[in-house]
């Protein structure tokens, strides 16, 4: 009986065995094809070694690198942060958990979970002892002790006691801070360098949102109404809707603002039209540029652009990066397209250069998952000509970084170095 059953199942078992073999071979072939595609796409585009414009000044050799500031650039190696000079030599060995760029002669660094400051020789000037810290501006830096923000000077002395829930850096002689306002709420106010409150409301309307001053102007919001004010607290533009205000601040006499209506592209991504105001509140360009945004809801459910996009729609060296029909280019202050919208991504100009990316698809990871853009990136001049690059774009997460002090951060085969245009 058993023998007969086994004999009857024989052809079926052979068929099943054949199916399994075919399936295994197909999966192996598909995996190999996906791997081949990944390698092929990852290697697509010009070789940075022989066809990229510009010159490599510091060979790609570190895990991460950022623009130069005050003669030094922060770099990451083996999980630690340090600083290199323009010759590519380690000026301050990588020994910090985190580090930020130099500002006013000092850089904030993190050791043992606490923040402090070092000078350009790597000497500790302010011992790491703060839960958080911001860079020095106008001689002061915001720091936190026991969850409260205050300000120190460059000697490390506390000049404004830590009493605030939040604090921004000083700009135009003022800093935005928040103070408790009962039941977990808080208010924004502006203080001067002595810690005195100089602007706390417009009339009897307090601020539940306020940004940093730039070019003598700031945006403040009370509930769902926002205003542009000057440094005396005087209203320059009244009645701005919180949901239609792009809170980026002024740059070169221009500030971007949004049209009121969203077009939803996804759970958080939306499309809006962008225009520009001057410092007197006059509309110098009506909302006409369709832009995609990742938006946050804060406060009171209003839409605020994610800080990671702040380098866009900001004028720098007379041009601003904008989106048009799904592509990125640059407009001048008259609103004319100075560099045609042909790029998949673009950031603001610095020292006559702007980093742009062109993607051609995605890298395949596995049979069903895609992630990581495939394409090239580089730096263009104000004619739109690529003068540094193109280099292979080997990861969607590539950080778009500005050129600074004659050098531009570039990544080749996963390692960072610096290139110049000549």
Short mmCIF file of C-alpha atoms in Angstrom, two decimals, residues 103-334:
data_model
loop_
_atom_site.label_atom_id
_atom_site.label_comp_id
_atom_site.label_asym_id
_atom_site.label_seq_id
_atom_site.Cartn_x
_atom_site.Cartn_y
_atom_site.Cartn_z
CA UNK A 103 31.85 80.83 14.02
CA UNK A 104 33.55 83.91 15.45
CA UNK A 105 36.69 81.91 16.21
CA UNK A 106 35.01 79.11 18.16
CA UNK A 107 33.37 75.79 17.25
CA UNK A 108 30.90 73.87 19.38
CA UNK A 109 31.84 70.26 20.03
CA UNK A 110 30.31 67.37 21.93
CA UNK A 111 32.15 65.09 24.34
CA UNK A 112 30.62 62.57 26.74
CA UNK A 113 27.16 63.75 25.73
CA UNK A 114 27.81 67.41 26.62
CA UNK A 115 28.53 70.49 24.50
CA UNK A 116 31.37 72.96 24.82
CA UNK A 117 33.57 75.12 22.57
CA UNK A 118 37.10 74.91 21.17
CA UNK A 119 39.29 77.48 19.43
CA UNK A 120 41.05 77.02 16.08
CA UNK A 121 44.05 75.44 17.78
CA UNK A 122 41.79 72.75 19.21
CA UNK A 123 42.07 74.13 22.74
CA UNK A 124 38.98 73.76 24.91
CA UNK A 125 37.76 77.28 25.70
CA UNK A 126 34.40 76.39 27.20
CA UNK A 127 34.38 72.97 28.87
CA UNK A 128 31.71 70.57 27.58
CA UNK A 129 29.02 70.80 30.23
CA UNK A 130 25.89 71.90 28.42
CA UNK A 131 22.98 69.75 27.26
CA UNK A 132 22.80 71.73 24.03
CA UNK A 133 24.38 74.80 22.48
CA UNK A 134 24.13 77.05 19.44
CA UNK A 135 26.93 78.75 17.55
CA UNK A 136 28.40 82.11 18.59
CA UNK A 137 26.87 85.14 16.91
CA UNK A 138 27.43 88.75 17.94
CA UNK A 139 29.68 87.55 20.77
CA UNK A 140 27.12 85.32 22.51
CA UNK A 141 26.02 81.68 22.28
CA UNK A 142 22.79 80.12 23.54
CA UNK A 143 23.34 77.11 25.84
CA UNK A 144 21.15 74.87 28.00
CA UNK A 145 21.45 73.95 31.65
CA UNK A 146 18.84 71.75 33.32
CA UNK A 147 16.57 72.12 30.31
CA UNK A 148 16.65 75.94 30.29
CA UNK A 149 18.31 78.20 27.71
CA UNK A 150 20.56 81.12 28.48
CA UNK A 151 23.59 82.80 26.89
CA UNK A 152 27.35 82.72 27.51
CA UNK A 153 30.19 84.91 26.27
CA UNK A 154 33.41 83.64 24.69
CA UNK A 155 35.06 83.24 28.07
CA UNK A 156 32.31 80.82 29.06
CA UNK A 157 30.72 83.21 31.55
CA UNK A 158 26.93 83.21 31.77
CA UNK A 159 25.75 86.69 30.78
CA UNK A 160 22.04 85.94 30.40
CA UNK A 161 20.83 83.35 32.95
CA UNK A 162 19.21 80.15 31.62
CA UNK A 163 15.51 80.83 32.16
CA UNK A 164 14.05 80.32 28.68
CA UNK A 165 12.23 77.34 27.20
CA UNK A 166 13.86 78.02 23.81
CA UNK A 167 16.33 80.49 22.37
CA UNK A 168 17.59 81.43 18.93
CA UNK A 169 20.94 82.97 18.01
CA UNK A 170 21.42 86.74 18.10
CA UNK A 171 20.83 88.53 14.81
CA UNK A 172 20.50 92.27 14.33
CA UNK A 173 21.15 92.65 18.08
CA UNK A 174 18.10 90.64 19.12
CA UNK A 175 17.30 87.00 19.92
CA UNK A 176 13.93 85.27 19.95
CA UNK A 177 13.25 83.37 23.19
CA UNK A 178 10.24 81.68 24.74
CA UNK A 179 8.87 81.97 28.27
CA UNK A 180 6.20 79.80 29.99
CA UNK A 181 2.62 81.04 29.77
CA UNK A 182 0.67 78.61 31.94
CA UNK A 183 -0.78 75.14 31.28
CA UNK A 184 2.20 74.14 29.18
CA UNK A 185 1.86 77.08 26.77
CA UNK A 186 4.62 79.59 26.04
CA UNK A 187 5.17 82.96 24.39
CA UNK A 188 7.90 84.26 22.12
CA UNK A 189 9.68 87.48 22.97
CA UNK A 190 12.75 89.33 21.75
CA UNK A 191 15.62 90.16 24.09
CA UNK A 192 18.69 92.32 23.65
CA UNK A 193 22.27 91.39 24.59
CA UNK A 194 21.66 92.33 28.22
CA UNK A 195 18.74 89.94 28.45
CA UNK A 196 16.16 92.72 28.62
CA UNK A 197 12.86 92.08 26.82
CA UNK A 198 12.51 94.70 24.10
CA UNK A 199 9.57 93.30 22.06
CA UNK A 200 6.95 91.05 23.61
CA UNK A 201 3.73 91.83 21.76
CA UNK A 202 2.00 93.91 19.14
CA UNK A 203 -0.48 95.89 21.18
CA UNK A 204 -1.93 93.34 23.57
CA UNK A 205 -1.38 90.41 21.22
CA UNK A 206 1.48 88.16 22.34
CA UNK A 207 3.53 85.98 19.99
CA UNK A 208 3.04 82.24 19.74
CA UNK A 209 5.55 82.09 16.90
CA UNK A 210 8.47 84.33 15.96
CA UNK A 211 11.49 83.92 13.73
CA UNK A 212 14.96 85.48 13.85
CA UNK A 213 15.48 89.03 12.63
CA UNK A 214 17.16 89.43 9.28
CA UNK A 215 17.76 92.72 7.51
CA UNK A 216 15.78 94.49 10.25
CA UNK A 217 12.61 92.44 9.76
CA UNK A 218 10.96 89.47 11.51
CA UNK A 219 7.71 87.54 11.21
CA UNK A 220 5.60 87.14 14.36
CA UNK A 221 2.31 85.26 14.71
CA UNK A 222 -0.60 85.55 17.13
CA UNK A 223 -2.89 82.57 16.72
CA UNK A 224 -3.59 82.43 12.99
CA UNK A 225 -2.53 85.96 12.10
CA UNK A 226 1.05 86.91 11.29
CA UNK A 227 2.75 90.27 10.88
CA UNK A 228 6.04 91.56 9.64
CA UNK A 229 7.63 93.87 12.23
CA UNK A 230 10.75 96.00 12.46
CA UNK A 231 13.25 96.10 15.35
CA UNK A 232 11.12 98.57 17.31
CA UNK A 233 8.13 96.22 17.16
CA UNK A 234 6.36 98.42 14.64
CA UNK A 235 4.13 96.61 12.13
CA UNK A 236 5.46 96.78 8.57
CA UNK A 237 2.92 94.37 7.06
CA UNK A 238 -0.28 93.39 8.88
CA UNK A 239 -2.80 90.63 8.39
CA UNK A 240 -0.63 87.89 6.93
CA UNK A 241 -2.30 84.50 7.18
CA UNK A 242 -0.22 82.02 9.14
CA UNK A 243 -1.01 79.36 6.55
CA UNK A 244 0.28 81.53 3.71
CA UNK A 245 3.50 82.81 5.23
CA UNK A 246 6.84 81.28 4.36
CA UNK A 247 8.84 81.97 7.49
CA UNK A 248 12.35 82.17 6.07
CA UNK A 249 13.30 85.77 6.77
CA UNK A 250 14.87 88.29 4.43
CA UNK A 251 17.92 87.88 2.28
CA UNK A 252 19.13 90.55 -0.10
CA UNK A 253 15.92 92.49 0.38
CA UNK A 254 13.58 89.63 -0.49
CA UNK A 255 11.48 87.16 1.49
CA UNK A 256 9.46 84.33 -0.01
CA UNK A 257 5.78 83.83 0.86
CA UNK A 258 3.21 81.20 -0.03
CA UNK A 259 -0.20 81.23 -1.62
CA UNK A 260 -2.94 80.12 0.74
CA UNK A 261 -4.06 76.90 -0.94
CA UNK A 262 -2.35 73.52 -0.86
CA UNK A 263 -2.32 70.82 -3.48
CA UNK A 264 -1.70 67.55 -1.66
CA UNK A 265 0.88 65.26 -3.24
CA UNK A 266 1.05 62.83 -0.32
CA UNK A 267 0.63 62.60 3.43
CA UNK A 268 3.00 65.51 4.07
CA UNK A 269 4.15 66.74 0.68
CA UNK A 270 2.12 69.57 -0.79
CA UNK A 271 2.40 72.00 -3.66
CA UNK A 272 1.99 75.75 -3.33
CA UNK A 273 2.77 78.84 -5.30
CA UNK A 274 5.59 81.08 -4.07
CA UNK A 275 6.02 84.82 -4.42
CA UNK A 276 8.40 87.40 -2.93
CA UNK A 277 8.04 90.50 -0.71
CA UNK A 278 10.48 93.35 -0.21
CA UNK A 279 11.38 94.78 3.21
CA UNK A 280 8.53 97.28 2.97
CA UNK A 281 6.03 94.47 2.49
CA UNK A 282 5.42 95.24 -1.17
CA UNK A 283 4.86 92.25 -3.43
CA UNK A 284 7.70 92.28 -5.95
CA UNK A 285 6.63 88.97 -7.46
CA UNK A 286 3.15 87.50 -7.21
CA UNK A 287 2.81 83.83 -6.24
CA UNK A 288 3.33 82.02 -9.53
CA UNK A 289 5.99 79.37 -8.97
CA UNK A 290 4.58 75.93 -8.15
CA UNK A 291 6.76 74.47 -5.38
CA UNK A 292 6.71 71.13 -3.55
CA UNK A 293 7.08 71.28 0.23
CA UNK A 294 7.46 68.98 3.17
CA UNK A 295 5.27 70.82 5.68
CA UNK A 296 5.02 70.77 9.46
CA UNK A 297 1.91 71.63 11.44
CA UNK A 298 3.00 74.13 14.09
CA UNK A 299 1.54 75.97 15.87
CA UNK A 300 -2.27 75.92 15.74
CA UNK A 301 -2.30 73.49 12.79
CA UNK A 302 -0.76 76.00 10.41
CA UNK A 303 1.57 74.90 7.65
CA UNK A 304 5.23 75.78 8.07
CA UNK A 305 7.97 74.76 5.67
CA UNK A 306 10.41 72.19 7.00
CA UNK A 307 13.75 73.81 7.99
CA UNK A 308 15.71 71.50 5.68
CA UNK A 309 14.33 73.46 2.72
CA UNK A 310 15.41 76.85 3.95
CA UNK A 311 18.26 77.12 1.46
CA UNK A 312 15.70 77.20 -1.31
CA UNK A 313 13.68 80.32 -2.13
CA UNK A 314 16.41 82.39 -0.46
CA UNK A 315 18.21 84.98 -2.56
CA UNK A 316 21.97 84.68 -2.48
CA UNK A 317 24.29 86.57 -4.79
CA UNK A 318 21.28 87.88 -6.69
CA UNK A 319 19.68 84.52 -7.48
CA UNK A 320 17.25 82.13 -5.78
CA UNK A 321 16.64 78.42 -6.43
CA UNK A 322 13.04 77.69 -7.41
CA UNK A 323 10.99 74.83 -8.82
CA UNK A 324 9.19 75.03 -12.14
CA UNK A 325 7.23 72.12 -13.64
CA UNK A 326 8.98 69.65 -11.38
CA UNK A 327 12.50 70.86 -12.23
CA UNK A 328 14.80 73.31 -10.46
CA UNK A 329 16.47 76.46 -11.75
CA UNK A 330 17.28 79.99 -10.58
CA UNK A 331 15.45 83.31 -10.83
CA UNK A 332 16.82 86.84 -10.53
CA UNK A 333 15.29 89.59 -8.40
CA UNK A 334 13.06 90.68 -11.26
#
